[in-house]
Every structure is written in C-alpha cells, then in structure tokens.
Amino acid sequence: LGGSALPIYHKFIQQAKKLNPTYLSMIVPARWYSGGRGLDQFRIEMLEDSRLRIIHDYPNSADCFPGVEIKGGVCYFLWDKSHSDECQIVTHRGQEIVSEATRPLLEPGADTLIRYNEAIPILRKVRSRQEPSFAGIVSANDPFGFDVRVPGSYKRIKPKFTLIPFEEAVKLFYAG
C-alpha cells in the first residue's frame, strides 16, 4: 500500500494557509514540483503563489534525512505573507549548496517547477529558437501515446488500434 497511497501532505499546507499566518515553513516531499497522484491543483496553487519566498531543495532525501529514501527528494520552504516576488531556489547536494538563484517558479509556457537552476538558461536558449516542443510528442508516463485511462481515474483502458504492418515496421508489444 505504501507505494500506491495517495499523498496528503499538501492538505496540511493548504489548511495552514487558511489560518492566514505571517510565515509558514514546512518540509515535504518534493514530488509536488511535477504534480500527478492528486497533486496537480496543489502544484498550480504553489507555483502561482508569489508569497513563496525561499525553497531549499534536496533532490536526494538522504542528504537531509540520512538513511531515509523519499523518492523525488524533499524540500522545505518559507511562505511569507508580505512577499510578492520571485522565489529564491537553493539546491543542496550532500552538505553543499550547489546552486542558488532567485527566479520565477514558473517559466513562461511551463506547468511544472524546473528543479535545476542550471537548466533555466538552457531552456530559454532552446525556446528562443521557437521550434515545436518535444513535449507535444512524448511524455514520461505515456511515451508512445497508448496509455489511455478512464476519464477522472487512474484505471487503464487497452487502446483501440488496428495492426496494419508496413515495410520496416517496428513491432509494438503492449500490456494493459
């Protein structure tokens, strides 16, 4: 059950914000950066919240909690009611700070937090060429476009397709 359980940590953050604090700081799994597993709306709320002042990111949770594995790492943040600007993002590896930048949480056209500060100038350079995005072609969960699910559910549906072989076709094996 542990690996398949839906997260609830975001509900604590949402409830804490409803208390209208001056400051809020929590340490949570960093999986919210990319959403999924019921975190999509929460991710949007966090990334559009200009009151997030600082995020300390530990991609390897053992750097923060030795001997503990939390997939996706952990982060702690400072939410400041009076702050309304970009966020300082500090990345830790081992006992070192390996990156630090003050920047928007969302890059234009992005819907997830780009975790590594070093990737921002690369992304901006690639986007400056105004070529179609590879993201429109593939995804991590569905690299070939065959992962069809019941609307509003995690239940998979075997896709409907016809097999029309052609010369030099690559065989596709699918398990649903």
JSON list of C-alpha atoms in Angstrom, two decimals:
[
{"chain": "A", "resi": 1, "resn": "LEU", "atom": "CA", "xyz": [0.00, 0.00, 0.00]},
{"chain": "A", "resi": 2, "resn": "GLY", "atom": "CA", "xyz": [2.88, 2.42, 0.73]},
{"chain": "A", "resi": 3, "resn": "GLY", "atom": "CA", "xyz": [3.89, 2.98, -2.89]},
{"chain": "A", "resi": 4, "resn": "SER", "atom": "CA", "xyz": [0.33, 3.32, -4.13]},
{"chain": "A", "resi": 5, "resn": "ALA", "atom": "CA", "xyz": [-1.07, 5.51, -1.33]},
{"chain": "A", "resi": 6, "resn": "LEU", "atom": "CA", "xyz": [-2.16, 8.98, -2.38]},
{"chain": "A", "resi": 7, "resn": "PRO", "atom": "CA", "xyz": [-0.29, 11.84, -0.70]},
{"chain": "A", "resi": 8, "resn": "ILE", "atom": "CA", "xyz": [-1.93, 14.04, 1.93]},
{"chain": "A", "resi": 9, "resn": "TYR", "atom": "CA", "xyz": [0.91, 16.44, 2.85]},
{"chain": "A", "resi": 10, "resn": "HIS", "atom": "CA", "xyz": [-0.45, 19.12, 0.51]},
{"chain": "A", "resi": 11, "resn": "LYS", "atom": "CA", "xyz": [-3.66, 19.23, 2.55]},
{"chain": "A", "resi": 12, "resn": "PHE", "atom": "CA", "xyz": [-1.66, 20.33, 5.62]},
{"chain": "A", "resi": 13, "resn": "ILE", "atom": "CA", "xyz": [-0.12, 23.19, 3.63]},
{"chain": "A", "resi": 14, "resn": "GLN", "atom": "CA", "xyz": [-3.49, 24.27, 2.27]},
{"chain": "A", "resi": 15, "resn": "GLN", "atom": "CA", "xyz": [-5.06, 24.21, 5.75]},
{"chain": "A", "resi": 16, "resn": "ALA", "atom": "CA", "xyz": [-2.12, 26.11, 7.25]},
{"chain": "A", "resi": 17, "resn": "LYS", "atom": "CA", "xyz": [-2.51, 28.88, 4.64]},
{"chain": "A", "resi": 18, "resn": "LYS", "atom": "CA", "xyz": [-6.20, 29.19, 5.58]},
{"chain": "A", "resi": 19, "resn": "LEU", "atom": "CA", "xyz": [-5.06, 30.21, 9.09]},
{"chain": "A", "resi": 20, "resn": "ASN", "atom": "CA", "xyz": [-3.66, 33.39, 7.48]},
{"chain": "A", "resi": 21, "resn": "PRO", "atom": "CA", "xyz": [-0.20, 33.18, 9.08]},
{"chain": "A", "resi": 22, "resn": "THR", "atom": "CA", "xyz": [2.52, 35.78, 8.59]},
{"chain": "A", "resi": 23, "resn": "TYR", "atom": "CA", "xyz": [5.02, 33.00, 7.84]},
{"chain": "A", "resi": 24, "resn": "LEU", "atom": "CA", "xyz": [4.69, 29.33, 7.02]},
{"chain": "A", "resi": 25, "resn": "SER", "atom": "CA", "xyz": [7.53, 26.85, 6.74]},
{"chain": "A", "resi": 26, "resn": "MET", "atom": "CA", "xyz": [7.20, 23.11, 6.15]},
{"chain": "A", "resi": 27, "resn": "ILE", "atom": "CA", "xyz": [9.35, 20.27, 4.93]},
{"chain": "A", "resi": 28, "resn": "VAL", "atom": "CA", "xyz": [7.61, 17.98, 2.44]},
{"chain": "A", "resi": 29, "resn": "PRO", "atom": "CA", "xyz": [8.32, 15.53, -0.36]},
{"chain": "A", "resi": 30, "resn": "ALA", "atom": "CA", "xyz": [9.37, 17.44, -3.48]},
{"chain": "A", "resi": 31, "resn": "ARG", "atom": "CA", "xyz": [7.14, 15.36, -5.75]},
{"chain": "A", "resi": 32, "resn": "TRP", "atom": "CA", "xyz": [4.68, 18.25, -5.87]},
{"chain": "A", "resi": 33, "resn": "TYR", "atom": "CA", "xyz": [7.02, 20.00, -8.34]},
{"chain": "A", "resi": 34, "resn": "SER", "atom": "CA", "xyz": [5.68, 17.89, -11.18]},
{"chain": "A", "resi": 35, "resn": "GLY", "atom": "CA", "xyz": [2.19, 17.02, -9.92]},
{"chain": "A", "resi": 36, "resn": "GLY", "atom": "CA", "xyz": [0.29, 13.82, -10.59]},
{"chain": "A", "resi": 37, "resn": "ARG", "atom": "CA", "xyz": [-1.13, 11.49, -7.92]},
{"chain": "A", "resi": 38, "resn": "GLY", "atom": "CA", "xyz": [-3.75, 14.07, -6.93]},
{"chain": "A", "resi": 39, "resn": "LEU", "atom": "CA", "xyz": [-1.23, 16.93, -6.67]},
{"chain": "A", "resi": 40, "resn": "ASP", "atom": "CA", "xyz": [-1.97, 18.79, -9.93]},
{"chain": "A", "resi": 41, "resn": "GLN", "atom": "CA", "xyz": [-4.19, 21.52, -8.48]},
{"chain": "A", "resi": 42, "resn": "PHE", "atom": "CA", "xyz": [-1.88, 21.90, -5.47]},
{"chain": "A", "resi": 43, "resn": "ARG", "atom": "CA", "xyz": [1.15, 22.24, -7.77]},
{"chain": "A", "resi": 44, "resn": "ILE", "atom": "CA", "xyz": [-0.58, 25.02, -9.67]},
{"chain": "A", "resi": 45, "resn": "GLU", "atom": "CA", "xyz": [-1.53, 26.79, -6.41]},
{"chain": "A", "resi": 46, "resn": "MET", "atom": "CA", "xyz": [2.05, 26.63, -5.16]},
{"chain": "A", "resi": 47, "resn": "LEU", "atom": "CA", "xyz": [3.70, 27.67, -8.41]},
{"chain": "A", "resi": 48, "resn": "GLU", "atom": "CA", "xyz": [1.37, 30.64, -8.84]},
{"chain": "A", "resi": 49, "resn": "ASP", "atom": "CA", "xyz": [1.80, 31.79, -5.22]},
{"chain": "A", "resi": 50, "resn": "SER", "atom": "CA", "xyz": [4.16, 34.80, -5.23]},
{"chain": "A", "resi": 51, "resn": "ARG", "atom": "CA", "xyz": [4.37, 34.55, -1.43]},
{"chain": "A", "resi": 52, "resn": "LEU", "atom": "CA", "xyz": [6.78, 31.61, -1.65]},
{"chain": "A", "resi": 53, "resn": "ARG", "atom": "CA", "xyz": [9.99, 33.36, -0.72]},
{"chain": "A", "resi": 54, "resn": "ILE", "atom": "CA", "xyz": [12.56, 30.52, -0.48]},
{"chain": "A", "resi": 55, "resn": "ILE", "atom": "CA", "xyz": [12.65, 26.84, -1.40]},
{"chain": "A", "resi": 56, "resn": "HIS", "atom": "CA", "xyz": [15.53, 24.66, -0.21]},
{"chain": "A", "resi": 57, "resn": "ASP", "atom": "CA", "xyz": [15.61, 21.59, -2.44]},
{"chain": "A", "resi": 58, "resn": "TYR", "atom": "CA", "xyz": [17.21, 18.23, -1.62]},
{"chain": "A", "resi": 59, "resn": "PRO", "atom": "CA", "xyz": [16.92, 16.03, -4.74]},
{"chain": "A", "resi": 60, "resn": "ASN", "atom": "CA", "xyz": [18.37, 13.16, -2.66]},
{"chain": "A", "resi": 61, "resn": "SER", "atom": "CA", "xyz": [16.32, 12.94, 0.53]},
{"chain": "A", "resi": 62, "resn": "ALA", "atom": "CA", "xyz": [19.20, 11.15, 2.32]},
{"chain": "A", "resi": 63, "resn": "ASP", "atom": "CA", "xyz": [21.13, 14.44, 2.21]},
{"chain": "A", "resi": 64, "resn": "CYS", "atom": "CA", "xyz": [18.51, 15.88, 4.54]},
{"chain": "A", "resi": 65, "resn": "PHE", "atom": "CA", "xyz": [17.42, 12.70, 6.33]},
{"chain": "A", "resi": 66, "resn": "PRO", "atom": "CA", "xyz": [20.35, 10.23, 6.37]},
{"chain": "A", "resi": 67, "resn": "GLY", "atom": "CA", "xyz": [19.23, 6.67, 5.76]},
{"chain": "A", "resi": 68, "resn": "VAL", "atom": "CA", "xyz": [15.77, 7.68, 4.54]},
{"chain": "A", "resi": 69, "resn": "GLU", "atom": "CA", "xyz": [14.67, 7.33, 0.92]},
{"chain": "A", "resi": 70, "resn": "ILE", "atom": "CA", "xyz": [11.86, 9.59, -0.23]},
{"chain": "A", "resi": 71, "resn": "LYS", "atom": "CA", "xyz": [11.56, 9.27, -3.99]},
{"chain": "A", "resi": 72, "resn": "GLY", "atom": "CA", "xyz": [11.84, 12.64, -5.67]},
{"chain": "A", "resi": 73, "resn": "GLY", "atom": "CA", "xyz": [13.66, 14.16, -2.71]},
{"chain": "A", "resi": 74, "resn": "VAL", "atom": "CA", "xyz": [12.39, 16.68, -0.18]},
{"chain": "A", "resi": 75, "resn": "CYS", "atom": "CA", "xyz": [12.16, 20.42, 0.12]},
{"chain": "A", "resi": 76, "resn": "TYR", "atom": "CA", "xyz": [11.42, 22.95, 2.77]},
{"chain": "A", "resi": 77, "resn": "PHE", "atom": "CA", "xyz": [10.03, 26.35, 2.03]},
{"chain": "A", "resi": 78, "resn": "LEU", "atom": "CA", "xyz": [9.35, 29.73, 3.56]},
{"chain": "A", "resi": 79, "resn": "TRP", "atom": "CA", "xyz": [6.00, 31.24, 2.68]},
{"chain": "A", "resi": 80, "resn": "ASP", "atom": "CA", "xyz": [5.87, 34.92, 3.61]},
{"chain": "A", "resi": 81, "resn": "LYS", "atom": "CA", "xyz": [2.52, 36.73, 3.59]},
{"chain": "A", "resi": 82, "resn": "SER", "atom": "CA", "xyz": [4.17, 40.08, 2.80]},
{"chain": "A", "resi": 83, "resn": "HIS", "atom": "CA", "xyz": [6.37, 38.73, -0.05]},
{"chain": "A", "resi": 84, "resn": "SER", "atom": "CA", "xyz": [5.16, 39.19, -3.62]},
{"chain": "A", "resi": 85, "resn": "ASP", "atom": "CA", "xyz": [8.07, 38.50, -5.92]},
{"chain": "A", "resi": 86, "resn": "GLU", "atom": "CA", "xyz": [10.31, 35.81, -7.36]},
{"chain": "A", "resi": 87, "resn": "CYS", "atom": "CA", "xyz": [11.46, 32.86, -5.27]},
{"chain": "A", "resi": 88, "resn": "GLN", "atom": "CA", "xyz": [14.97, 32.03, -4.12]},
{"chain": "A", "resi": 89, "resn": "ILE", "atom": "CA", "xyz": [15.65, 28.38, -5.01]},
{"chain": "A", "resi": 90, "resn": "VAL", "atom": "CA", "xyz": [18.58, 26.74, -3.23]},
{"chain": "A", "resi": 91, "resn": "THR", "atom": "CA", "xyz": [19.72, 23.25, -4.26]},
{"chain": "A", "resi": 92, "resn": "HIS", "atom": "CA", "xyz": [21.63, 21.03, -1.84]},
{"chain": "A", "resi": 93, "resn": "ARG", "atom": "CA", "xyz": [23.83, 18.04, -2.61]},
{"chain": "A", "resi": 94, "resn": "GLY", "atom": "CA", "xyz": [25.42, 16.37, 0.37]},
{"chain": "A", "resi": 95, "resn": "GLN", "atom": "CA", "xyz": [26.47, 19.13, 2.77]},
{"chain": "A", "resi": 96, "resn": "GLU", "atom": "CA", "xyz": [26.99, 21.62, -0.09]},
{"chain": "A", "resi": 97, "resn": "ILE", "atom": "CA", "xyz": [24.80, 24.24, -1.68]},
{"chain": "A", "resi": 98, "resn": "VAL", "atom": "CA", "xyz": [25.36, 23.53, -5.37]},
{"chain": "A", "resi": 99, "resn": "SER", "atom": "CA", "xyz": [23.02, 26.11, -6.86]},
{"chain": "A", "resi": 100, "resn": "GLU", "atom": "CA", "xyz": [21.19, 29.23, -5.80]},
{"chain": "A", "resi": 101, "resn": "ALA", "atom": "CA", "xyz": [19.03, 31.55, -7.90]},
{"chain": "A", "resi": 102, "resn": "THR", "atom": "CA", "xyz": [16.16, 33.98, -7.45]},
{"chain": "A", "resi": 103, "resn": "ARG", "atom": "CA", "xyz": [13.70, 33.40, -10.26]},
{"chain": "A", "resi": 104, "resn": "PRO", "atom": "CA", "xyz": [10.05, 32.82, -11.11]},
{"chain": "A", "resi": 105, "resn": "LEU", "atom": "CA", "xyz": [8.69, 29.46, -10.00]},
{"chain": "A", "resi": 106, "resn": "LEU", "atom": "CA", "xyz": [7.10, 29.03, -13.41]},
{"chain": "A", "resi": 107, "resn": "GLU", "atom": "CA", "xyz": [8.88, 29.71, -16.64]},
{"chain": "A", "resi": 108, "resn": "PRO", "atom": "CA", "xyz": [6.58, 31.02, -19.39]},
{"chain": "A", "resi": 109, "resn": "GLY", "atom": "CA", "xyz": [4.83, 28.08, -21.02]},
{"chain": "A", "resi": 110, "resn": "ALA", "atom": "CA", "xyz": [5.89, 25.62, -18.29]},
{"chain": "A", "resi": 111, "resn": "ASP", "atom": "CA", "xyz": [3.45, 23.90, -15.94]},
{"chain": "A", "resi": 112, "resn": "THR", "atom": "CA", "xyz": [5.97, 22.34, -13.56]},
{"chain": "A", "resi": 113, "resn": "LEU", "atom": "CA", "xyz": [8.80, 23.70, -11.47]},
{"chain": "A", "resi": 114, "resn": "ILE", "atom": "CA", "xyz": [12.09, 23.35, -13.29]},
{"chain": "A", "resi": 115, "resn": "ARG", "atom": "CA", "xyz": [14.07, 21.96, -10.43]},
{"chain": "A", "resi": 116, "resn": "TYR", "atom": "CA", "xyz": [17.62, 22.72, -11.51]},
{"chain": "A", "resi": 117, "resn": "ASN", "atom": "CA", "xyz": [18.56, 26.38, -11.76]},
{"chain": "A", "resi": 118, "resn": "GLU", "atom": "CA", "xyz": [21.24, 25.48, -14.34]},
{"chain": "A", "resi": 119, "resn": "ALA", "atom": "CA", "xyz": [18.52, 24.31, -16.73]},
{"chain": "A", "resi": 120, "resn": "ILE", "atom": "CA", "xyz": [16.78, 27.71, -16.91]},
{"chain": "A", "resi": 121, "resn": "PRO", "atom": "CA", "xyz": [19.24, 29.43, -19.30]},
{"chain": "A", "resi": 122, "resn": "ILE", "atom": "CA", "xyz": [19.33, 26.27, -21.44]},
{"chain": "A", "resi": 123, "resn": "LEU", "atom": "CA", "xyz": [15.53, 26.21, -21.66]},
{"chain": "A", "resi": 124, "resn": "ARG", "atom": "CA", "xyz": [15.42, 29.90, -22.53]},
{"chain": "A", "resi": 125, "resn": "LYS", "atom": "CA", "xyz": [18.02, 29.44, -25.27]},
{"chain": "A", "resi": 126, "resn": "VAL", "atom": "CA", "xyz": [16.17, 26.47, -26.78]},
{"chain": "A", "resi": 127, "resn": "ARG", "atom": "CA", "xyz": [12.85, 28.31, -26.65]},
{"chain": "A", "resi": 128, "resn": "SER", "atom": "CA", "xyz": [14.38, 31.35, -28.31]},
{"chain": "A", "resi": 129, "resn": "ARG", "atom": "CA", "xyz": [14.61, 29.23, -31.48]},
{"chain": "A", "resi": 130, "resn": "GLN", "atom": "CA", "xyz": [10.79, 28.90, -31.45]},
{"chain": "A", "resi": 131, "resn": "GLU", "atom": "CA", "xyz": [10.78, 25.30, -32.65]},
{"chain": "A", "resi": 132, "resn": "PRO", "atom": "CA", "xyz": [7.97, 22.85, -31.81]},
{"chain": "A", "resi": 133, "resn": "SER", "atom": "CA", "xyz": [8.35, 21.32, -28.36]},
{"chain": "A", "resi": 134, "resn": "PHE", "atom": "CA", "xyz": [9.25, 17.67, -27.93]},
{"chain": "A", "resi": 135, "resn": "ALA", "atom": "CA", "xyz": [6.82, 17.66, -25.01]},
{"chain": "A", "resi": 136, "resn": "GLY", "atom": "CA", "xyz": [3.98, 17.63, -27.51]},
{"chain": "A", "resi": 137, "resn": "ILE", "atom": "CA", "xyz": [5.20, 14.30, -28.85]},
{"chain": "A", "resi": 138, "resn": "VAL", "atom": "CA", "xyz": [6.10, 12.20, -25.79]},
{"chain": "A", "resi": 139, "resn": "SER", "atom": "CA", "xyz": [5.57, 12.05, -22.03]},
{"chain": "A", "resi": 140, "resn": "ALA", "atom": "CA", "xyz": [7.24, 10.14, -19.22]},
{"chain": "A", "resi": 141, "resn": "ASN", "atom": "CA", "xyz": [4.05, 8.23, -18.37]},
{"chain": "A", "resi": 142, "resn": "ASP", "atom": "CA", "xyz": [2.95, 7.67, -21.94]},
{"chain": "A", "resi": 143, "resn": "PRO", "atom": "CA", "xyz": [5.95, 7.71, -24.29]},
{"chain": "A", "resi": 144, "resn": "PHE", "atom": "CA", "xyz": [4.05, 6.27, -27.26]},
{"chain": "A", "resi": 145, "resn": "GLY", "atom": "CA", "xyz": [0.56, 7.66, -26.77]},
{"chain": "A", "resi": 146, "resn": "PHE", "atom": "CA", "xyz": [-1.07, 4.33, -25.85]},
{"chain": "A", "resi": 147, "resn": "ASP", "atom": "CA", "xyz": [-1.70, 4.88, -22.12]},
{"chain": "A", "resi": 148, "resn": "VAL", "atom": "CA", "xyz": [-5.44, 5.53, -22.22]},
{"chain": "A", "resi": 149, "resn": "ARG", "atom": "CA", "xyz": [-7.30, 5.93, -18.93]},
{"chain": "A", "resi": 150, "resn": "VAL", "atom": "CA", "xyz": [-10.90, 6.16, -17.78]},
{"chain": "A", "resi": 151, "resn": "PRO", "atom": "CA", "xyz": [-11.64, 9.92, -17.53]},
{"chain": "A", "resi": 152, "resn": "GLY", "atom": "CA", "xyz": [-11.00, 11.17, -13.98]},
{"chain": "A", "resi": 153, "resn": "SER", "atom": "CA", "xyz": [-9.45, 7.85, -12.96]},
{"chain": "A", "resi": 154, "resn": "TYR", "atom": "CA", "xyz": [-6.11, 6.04, -12.80]},
{"chain": "A", "resi": 155, "resn": "LYS", "atom": "CA", "xyz": [-7.72, 2.92, -14.38]},
{"chain": "A", "resi": 156, "resn": "ARG", "atom": "CA", "xyz": [-6.12, 2.00, -17.70]},
{"chain": "A", "resi": 157, "resn": "ILE", "atom": "CA", "xyz": [-8.05, 1.06, -20.81]},
{"chain": "A", "resi": 158, "resn": "LYS", "atom": "CA", "xyz": [-6.49, -1.07, -23.52]},
{"chain": "A", "resi": 159, "resn": "PRO", "atom": "CA", "xyz": [-6.27, 1.27, -26.52]},
{"chain": "A", "resi": 160, "resn": "LYS", "atom": "CA", "xyz": [-8.16, 0.52, -29.69]},
{"chain": "A", "resi": 161, "resn": "PHE", "atom": "CA", "xyz": [-5.96, 0.32, -32.74]},
{"chain": "A", "resi": 162, "resn": "THR", "atom": "CA", "xyz": [-5.61, -1.70, -35.85]},
{"chain": "A", "resi": 163, "resn": "LEU", "atom": "CA", "xyz": [-2.48, -3.51, -36.80]},
{"chain": "A", "resi": 164, "resn": "ILE", "atom": "CA", "xyz": [-1.50, -2.56, -40.31]},
{"chain": "A", "resi": 165, "resn": "PRO", "atom": "CA", "xyz": [2.03, -3.76, -40.93]},
{"chain": "A", "resi": 166, "resn": "PHE", "atom": "CA", "xyz": [4.23, -1.98, -43.41]},
{"chain": "A", "resi": 167, "resn": "GLU", "atom": "CA", "xyz": [7.74, -2.48, -44.68]},
{"chain": "A", "resi": 168, "resn": "GLU", "atom": "CA", "xyz": [10.37, -1.93, -41.95]},
{"chain": "A", "resi": 169, "resn": "ALA", "atom": "CA", "xyz": [7.66, -1.52, -39.29]},
{"chain": "A", "resi": 170, "resn": "VAL", "atom": "CA", "xyz": [8.74, -1.91, -35.67]},
{"chain": "A", "resi": 171, "resn": "LYS", "atom": "CA", "xyz": [6.70, -4.40, -33.66]},
{"chain": "A", "resi": 172, "resn": "LEU", "atom": "CA", "xyz": [4.83, -2.90, -30.74]},
{"chain": "A", "resi": 173, "resn": "PHE", "atom": "CA", "xyz": [4.06, -5.03, -27.71]},
{"chain": "A", "resi": 174, "resn": "TYR", "atom": "CA", "xyz": [1.50, -3.69, -25.28]},
{"chain": "A", "resi": 175, "resn": "ALA", "atom": "CA", "xyz": [0.43, -4.99, -21.88]},
{"chain": "A", "resi": 176, "resn": "GLY", "atom": "CA", "xyz": [-2.58, -3.20, -20.36]}
]
